[in-house]
CSV table of C-alpha atoms and ligand atoms in Angstrom, one decimal:
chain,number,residue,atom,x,y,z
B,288,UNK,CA,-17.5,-3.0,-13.0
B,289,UNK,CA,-16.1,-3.3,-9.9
B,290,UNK,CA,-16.4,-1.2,-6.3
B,291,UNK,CA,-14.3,-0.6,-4.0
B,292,UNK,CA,-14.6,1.3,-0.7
B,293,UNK,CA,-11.4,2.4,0.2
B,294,UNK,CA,-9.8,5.4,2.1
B,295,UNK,CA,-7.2,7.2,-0.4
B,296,UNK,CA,-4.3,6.9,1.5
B,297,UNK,CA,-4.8,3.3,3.1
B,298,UNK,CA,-2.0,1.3,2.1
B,299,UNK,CA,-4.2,-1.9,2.1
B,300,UNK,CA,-6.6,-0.1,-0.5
B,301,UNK,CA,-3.7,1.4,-2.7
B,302,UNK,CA,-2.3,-2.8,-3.2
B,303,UNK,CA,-5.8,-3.8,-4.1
B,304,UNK,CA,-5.9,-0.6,-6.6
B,305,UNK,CA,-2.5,-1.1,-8.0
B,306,UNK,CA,-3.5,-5.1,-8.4
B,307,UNK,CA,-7.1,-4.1,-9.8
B,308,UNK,CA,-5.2,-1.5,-12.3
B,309,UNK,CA,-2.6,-3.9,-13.0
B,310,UNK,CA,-5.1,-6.6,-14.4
B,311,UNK,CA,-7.1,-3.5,-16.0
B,312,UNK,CA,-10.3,-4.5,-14.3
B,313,UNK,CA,-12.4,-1.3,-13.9
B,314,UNK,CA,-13.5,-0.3,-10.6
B,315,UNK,CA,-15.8,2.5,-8.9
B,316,UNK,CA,-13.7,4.2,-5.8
B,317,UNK,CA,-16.2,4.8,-3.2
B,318,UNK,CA,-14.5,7.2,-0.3
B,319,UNK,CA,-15.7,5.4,3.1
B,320,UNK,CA,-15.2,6.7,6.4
B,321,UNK,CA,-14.8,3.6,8.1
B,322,UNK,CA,-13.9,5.1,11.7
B,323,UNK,CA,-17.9,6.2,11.8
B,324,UNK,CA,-18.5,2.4,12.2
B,325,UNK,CA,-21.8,3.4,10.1
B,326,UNK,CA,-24.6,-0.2,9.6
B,327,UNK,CA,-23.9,-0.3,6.1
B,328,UNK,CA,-20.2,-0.6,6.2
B,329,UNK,CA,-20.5,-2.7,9.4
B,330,UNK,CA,-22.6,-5.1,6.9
B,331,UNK,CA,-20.8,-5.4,4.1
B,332,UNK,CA,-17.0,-5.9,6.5
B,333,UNK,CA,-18.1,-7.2,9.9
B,334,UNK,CA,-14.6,-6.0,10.6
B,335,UNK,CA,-14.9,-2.8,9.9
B,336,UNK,CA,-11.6,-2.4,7.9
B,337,UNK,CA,-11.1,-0.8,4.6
B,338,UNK,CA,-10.6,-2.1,1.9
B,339,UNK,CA,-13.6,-4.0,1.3
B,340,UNK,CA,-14.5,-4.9,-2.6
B,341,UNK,CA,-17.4,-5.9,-4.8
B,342,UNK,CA,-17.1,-7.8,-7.8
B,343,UNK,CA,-18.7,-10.8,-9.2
B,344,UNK,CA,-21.6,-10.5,-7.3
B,345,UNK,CA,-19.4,-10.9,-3.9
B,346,UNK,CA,-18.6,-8.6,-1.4
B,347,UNK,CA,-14.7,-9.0,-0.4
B,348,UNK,CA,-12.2,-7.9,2.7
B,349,UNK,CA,-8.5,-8.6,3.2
B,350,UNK,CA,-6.5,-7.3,0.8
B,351,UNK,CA,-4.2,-10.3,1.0
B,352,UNK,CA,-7.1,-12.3,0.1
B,353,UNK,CA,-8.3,-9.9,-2.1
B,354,UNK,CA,-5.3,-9.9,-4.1
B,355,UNK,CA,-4.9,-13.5,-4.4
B,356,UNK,CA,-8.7,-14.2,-5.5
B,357,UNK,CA,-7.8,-11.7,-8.4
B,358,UNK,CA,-5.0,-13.1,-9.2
B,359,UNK,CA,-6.8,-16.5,-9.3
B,360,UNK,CA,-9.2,-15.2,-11.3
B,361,UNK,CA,-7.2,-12.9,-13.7
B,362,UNK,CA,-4.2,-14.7,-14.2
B,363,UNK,CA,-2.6,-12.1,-16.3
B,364,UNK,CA,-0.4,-10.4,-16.5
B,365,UNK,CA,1.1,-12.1,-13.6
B,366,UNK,CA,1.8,-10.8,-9.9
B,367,UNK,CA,2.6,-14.3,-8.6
B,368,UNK,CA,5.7,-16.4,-10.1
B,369,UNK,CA,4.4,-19.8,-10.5
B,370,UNK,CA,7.2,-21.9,-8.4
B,371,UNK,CA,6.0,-22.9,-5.4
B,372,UNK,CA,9.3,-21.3,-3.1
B,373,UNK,CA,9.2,-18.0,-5.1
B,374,UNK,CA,5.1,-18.0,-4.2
B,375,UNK,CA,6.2,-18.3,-0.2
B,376,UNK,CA,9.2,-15.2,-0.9
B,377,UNK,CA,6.4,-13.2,-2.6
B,378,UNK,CA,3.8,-14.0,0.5
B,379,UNK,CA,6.5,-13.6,2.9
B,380,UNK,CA,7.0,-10.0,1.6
B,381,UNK,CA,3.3,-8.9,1.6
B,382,UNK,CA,2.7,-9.9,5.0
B,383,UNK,CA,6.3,-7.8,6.3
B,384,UNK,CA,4.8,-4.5,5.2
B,385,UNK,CA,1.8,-5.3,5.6
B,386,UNK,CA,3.1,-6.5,9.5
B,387,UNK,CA,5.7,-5.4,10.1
B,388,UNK,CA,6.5,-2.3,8.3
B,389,UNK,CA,2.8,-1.1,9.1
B,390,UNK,CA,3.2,-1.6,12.9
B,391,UNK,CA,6.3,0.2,12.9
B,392,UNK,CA,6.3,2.9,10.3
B,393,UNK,CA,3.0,2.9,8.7
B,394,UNK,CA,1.1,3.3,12.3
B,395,UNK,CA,3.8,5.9,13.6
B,396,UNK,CA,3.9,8.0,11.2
B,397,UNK,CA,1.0,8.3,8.4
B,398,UNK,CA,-1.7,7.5,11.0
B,399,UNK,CA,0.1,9.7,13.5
B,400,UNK,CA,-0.1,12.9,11.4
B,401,UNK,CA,-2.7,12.0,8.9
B,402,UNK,CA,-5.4,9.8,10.4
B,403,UNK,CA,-6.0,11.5,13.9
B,404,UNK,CA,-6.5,14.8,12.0
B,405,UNK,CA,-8.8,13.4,9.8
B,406,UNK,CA,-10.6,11.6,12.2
B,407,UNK,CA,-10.2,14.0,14.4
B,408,UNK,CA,-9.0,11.9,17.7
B,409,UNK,CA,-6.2,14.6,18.3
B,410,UNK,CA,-2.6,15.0,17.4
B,411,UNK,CA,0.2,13.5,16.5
B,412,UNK,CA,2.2,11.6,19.6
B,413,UNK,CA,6.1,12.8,19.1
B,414,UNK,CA,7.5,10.0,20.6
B,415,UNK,CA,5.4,7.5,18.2
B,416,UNK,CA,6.8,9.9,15.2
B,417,UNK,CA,10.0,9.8,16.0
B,418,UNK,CA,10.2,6.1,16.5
B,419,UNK,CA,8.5,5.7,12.6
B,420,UNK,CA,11.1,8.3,11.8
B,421,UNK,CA,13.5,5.8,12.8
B,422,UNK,CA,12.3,2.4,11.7
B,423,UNK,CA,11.7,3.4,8.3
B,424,UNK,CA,15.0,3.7,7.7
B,425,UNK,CA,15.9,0.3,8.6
B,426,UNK,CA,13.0,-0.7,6.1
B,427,UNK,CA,14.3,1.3,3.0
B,428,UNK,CA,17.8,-0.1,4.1
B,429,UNK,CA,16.3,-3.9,3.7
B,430,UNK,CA,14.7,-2.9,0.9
B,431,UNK,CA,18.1,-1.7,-0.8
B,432,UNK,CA,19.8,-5.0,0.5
B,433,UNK,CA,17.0,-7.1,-1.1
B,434,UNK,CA,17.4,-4.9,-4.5
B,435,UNK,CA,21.0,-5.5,-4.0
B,436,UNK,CA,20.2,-9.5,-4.9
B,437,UNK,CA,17.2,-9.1,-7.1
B,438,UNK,CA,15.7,-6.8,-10.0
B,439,UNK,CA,12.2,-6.8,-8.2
B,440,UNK,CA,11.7,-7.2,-4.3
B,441,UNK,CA,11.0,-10.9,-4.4
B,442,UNK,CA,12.4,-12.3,-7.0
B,443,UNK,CA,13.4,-11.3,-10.8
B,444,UNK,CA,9.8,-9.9,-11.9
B,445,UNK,CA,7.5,-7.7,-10.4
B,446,UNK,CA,5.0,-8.8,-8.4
B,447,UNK,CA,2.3,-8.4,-4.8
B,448,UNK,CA,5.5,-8.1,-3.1
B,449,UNK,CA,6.1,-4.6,-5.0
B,450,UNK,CA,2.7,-3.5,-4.7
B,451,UNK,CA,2.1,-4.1,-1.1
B,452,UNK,CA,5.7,-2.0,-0.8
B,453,UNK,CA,5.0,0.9,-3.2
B,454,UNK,CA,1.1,1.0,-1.8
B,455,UNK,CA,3.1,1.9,1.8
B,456,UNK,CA,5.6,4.7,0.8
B,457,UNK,CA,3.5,6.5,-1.4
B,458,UNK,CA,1.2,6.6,1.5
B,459,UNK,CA,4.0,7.8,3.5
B,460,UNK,CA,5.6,10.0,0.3
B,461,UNK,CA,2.3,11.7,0.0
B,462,UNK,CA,3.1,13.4,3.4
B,463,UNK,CA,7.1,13.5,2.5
B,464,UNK,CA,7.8,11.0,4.8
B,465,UNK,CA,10.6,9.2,2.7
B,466,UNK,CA,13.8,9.6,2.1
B,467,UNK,CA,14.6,9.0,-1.4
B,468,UNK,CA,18.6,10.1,-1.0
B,469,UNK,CA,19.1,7.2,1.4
B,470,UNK,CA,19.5,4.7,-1.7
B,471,UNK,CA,19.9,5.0,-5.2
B,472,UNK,CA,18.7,1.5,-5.1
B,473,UNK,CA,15.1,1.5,-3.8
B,474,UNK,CA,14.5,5.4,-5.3
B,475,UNK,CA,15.4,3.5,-8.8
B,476,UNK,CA,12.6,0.5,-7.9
B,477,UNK,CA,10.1,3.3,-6.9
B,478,UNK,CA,10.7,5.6,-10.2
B,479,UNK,CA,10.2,2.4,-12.5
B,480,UNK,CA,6.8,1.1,-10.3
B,481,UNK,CA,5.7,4.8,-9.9
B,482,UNK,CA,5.8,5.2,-13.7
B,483,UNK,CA,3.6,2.0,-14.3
B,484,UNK,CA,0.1,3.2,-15.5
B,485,UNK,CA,-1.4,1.5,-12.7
B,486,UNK,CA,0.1,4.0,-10.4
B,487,UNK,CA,-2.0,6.8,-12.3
B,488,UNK,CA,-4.5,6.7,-10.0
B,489,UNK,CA,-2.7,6.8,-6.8
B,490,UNK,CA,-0.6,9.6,-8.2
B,491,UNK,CA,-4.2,11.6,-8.8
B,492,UNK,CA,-5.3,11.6,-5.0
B,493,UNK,CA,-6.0,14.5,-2.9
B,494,UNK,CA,-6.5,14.3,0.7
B,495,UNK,CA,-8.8,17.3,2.0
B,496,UNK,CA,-6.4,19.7,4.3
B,497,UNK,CA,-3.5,17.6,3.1
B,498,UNK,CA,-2.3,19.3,-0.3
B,499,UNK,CA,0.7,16.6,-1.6
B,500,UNK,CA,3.9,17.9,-1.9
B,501,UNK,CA,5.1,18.9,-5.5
B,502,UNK,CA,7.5,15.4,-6.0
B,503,UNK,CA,4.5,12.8,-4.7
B,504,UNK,CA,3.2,12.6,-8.8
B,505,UNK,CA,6.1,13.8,-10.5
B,506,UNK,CA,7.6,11.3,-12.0
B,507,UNK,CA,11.3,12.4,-12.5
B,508,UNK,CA,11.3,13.0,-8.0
F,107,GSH,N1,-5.6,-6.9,7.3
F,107,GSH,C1,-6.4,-5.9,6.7
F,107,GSH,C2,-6.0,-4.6,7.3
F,107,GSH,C3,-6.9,-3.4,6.8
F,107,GSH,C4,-6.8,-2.2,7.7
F,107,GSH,O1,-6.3,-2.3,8.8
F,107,GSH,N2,-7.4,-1.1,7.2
F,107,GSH,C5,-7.5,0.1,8.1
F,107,GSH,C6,-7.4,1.3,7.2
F,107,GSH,S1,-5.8,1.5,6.6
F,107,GSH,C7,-8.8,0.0,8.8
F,107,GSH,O2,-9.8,-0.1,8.1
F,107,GSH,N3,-8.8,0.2,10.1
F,107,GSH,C8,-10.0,0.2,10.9
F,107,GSH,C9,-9.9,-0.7,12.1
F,107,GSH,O3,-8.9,-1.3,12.3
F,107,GSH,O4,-10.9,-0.7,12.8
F,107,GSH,C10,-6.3,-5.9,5.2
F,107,GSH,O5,-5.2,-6.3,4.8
F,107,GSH,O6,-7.2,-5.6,4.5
């Protein structure tokens, strides 16, 4: 059995649980407060950055990394295509919301309204909200552009690529931060990876003080 420390609404701990569920390899969710900087944490993830998991006897950080060990390890089903250019357009994705889309949206808005609360370092900056307001709509527009050309977002099956996107806007759909009107396109991709059974889990959080609206788990939004 695996553990994983994780915050439920960090999109770097909802890839590594959609990748862990994906493979069907069972894991603890331990709920760690990793702004309290507490020894323990600080031991396992020198860091200090969530996620951090342990399995086979190792403790692991990086959910890129992490992601890539299990799928070195547990091989199926796949979340890497096995050419070598269709490996780089998978990585390439992961690291844009995982970059790019987290600096701009991700940071602007979820940790904006959510994360200050919860850690309690104040409240939200309106001019850092509207600016996530704004990107992400640029994102999903890329997004429905890229589904345009492919049936998945890197290629013709699903893969990290997906994950690392649907582990971002559900983070960001849990406080009804997406617009699913703005294409038929990317709501369609979300409604066919939101159904997957590895999404259960993610669908089944519950942020203290932050009740999820009525559409985050249905799966008909
Ligand atoms: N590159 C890291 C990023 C992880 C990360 O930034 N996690 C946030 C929570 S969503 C965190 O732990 N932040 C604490 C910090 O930056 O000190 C990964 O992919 O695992």
């Amino acid at each position: 059995m695996a553990t994983l420390y994780h915050v439920p609404l960090s999109p770097f701990c909802r890839k590594v649980r959609l990748c862990l569920a994906e493979k069907k390899i069972d894991v603890e969710l331990i709920h760690e407060k990793y702004w309290l900087k507490e020894s323990d944490f600080l031991q396992r993830n020198p860091a200090g950055k969530v996620p951090v998991l342990k399995l086979d006897g190792k403790i692991l950080s990086e959910s890129a990394a992490i992601c890539e060990y299990l799928e070195e390890k547990h091989p199926t089903p796949p979340l890497m295509p096995k050419a070598a250019m269709d490996r780089f357009e998978v990585r390439r994705l992961v690291a844009w919301f995982d970059d790019k889309f987290h600096r701009e949206v991700t940071e602007n808005l979820l940790y904006e309204r959510v994360n200050k609360k919860v850690q309690g370092t104040g409240y939200p900056n309106g001019t850092n909200v509207k600016n996530g307001s704004k990107a992400i709509k640029y994102h999903l527009d890329y997004m429905a552009w890229l589904l345009d050309h492919r049936r998945w977002l890197a290629g013709d099956a699903m893969s990290m690529a997906d994950f690392a996107a649907a582990a971002h806007l559900s983070s960001l759909d849990y406080i009804s931060d997406v617009d699913w009107n703005r294409s038929a396109a990317v709501k369609d991709w979300y409604a066919k990876i939101k159904s997957r059974p590895a999404f259960r889990s993610i669908l089944a959080d519950v942020v203290s003080g932050f009740p999820p609206p009525p559409h985050y788990a249905d799966l008909d939004f």
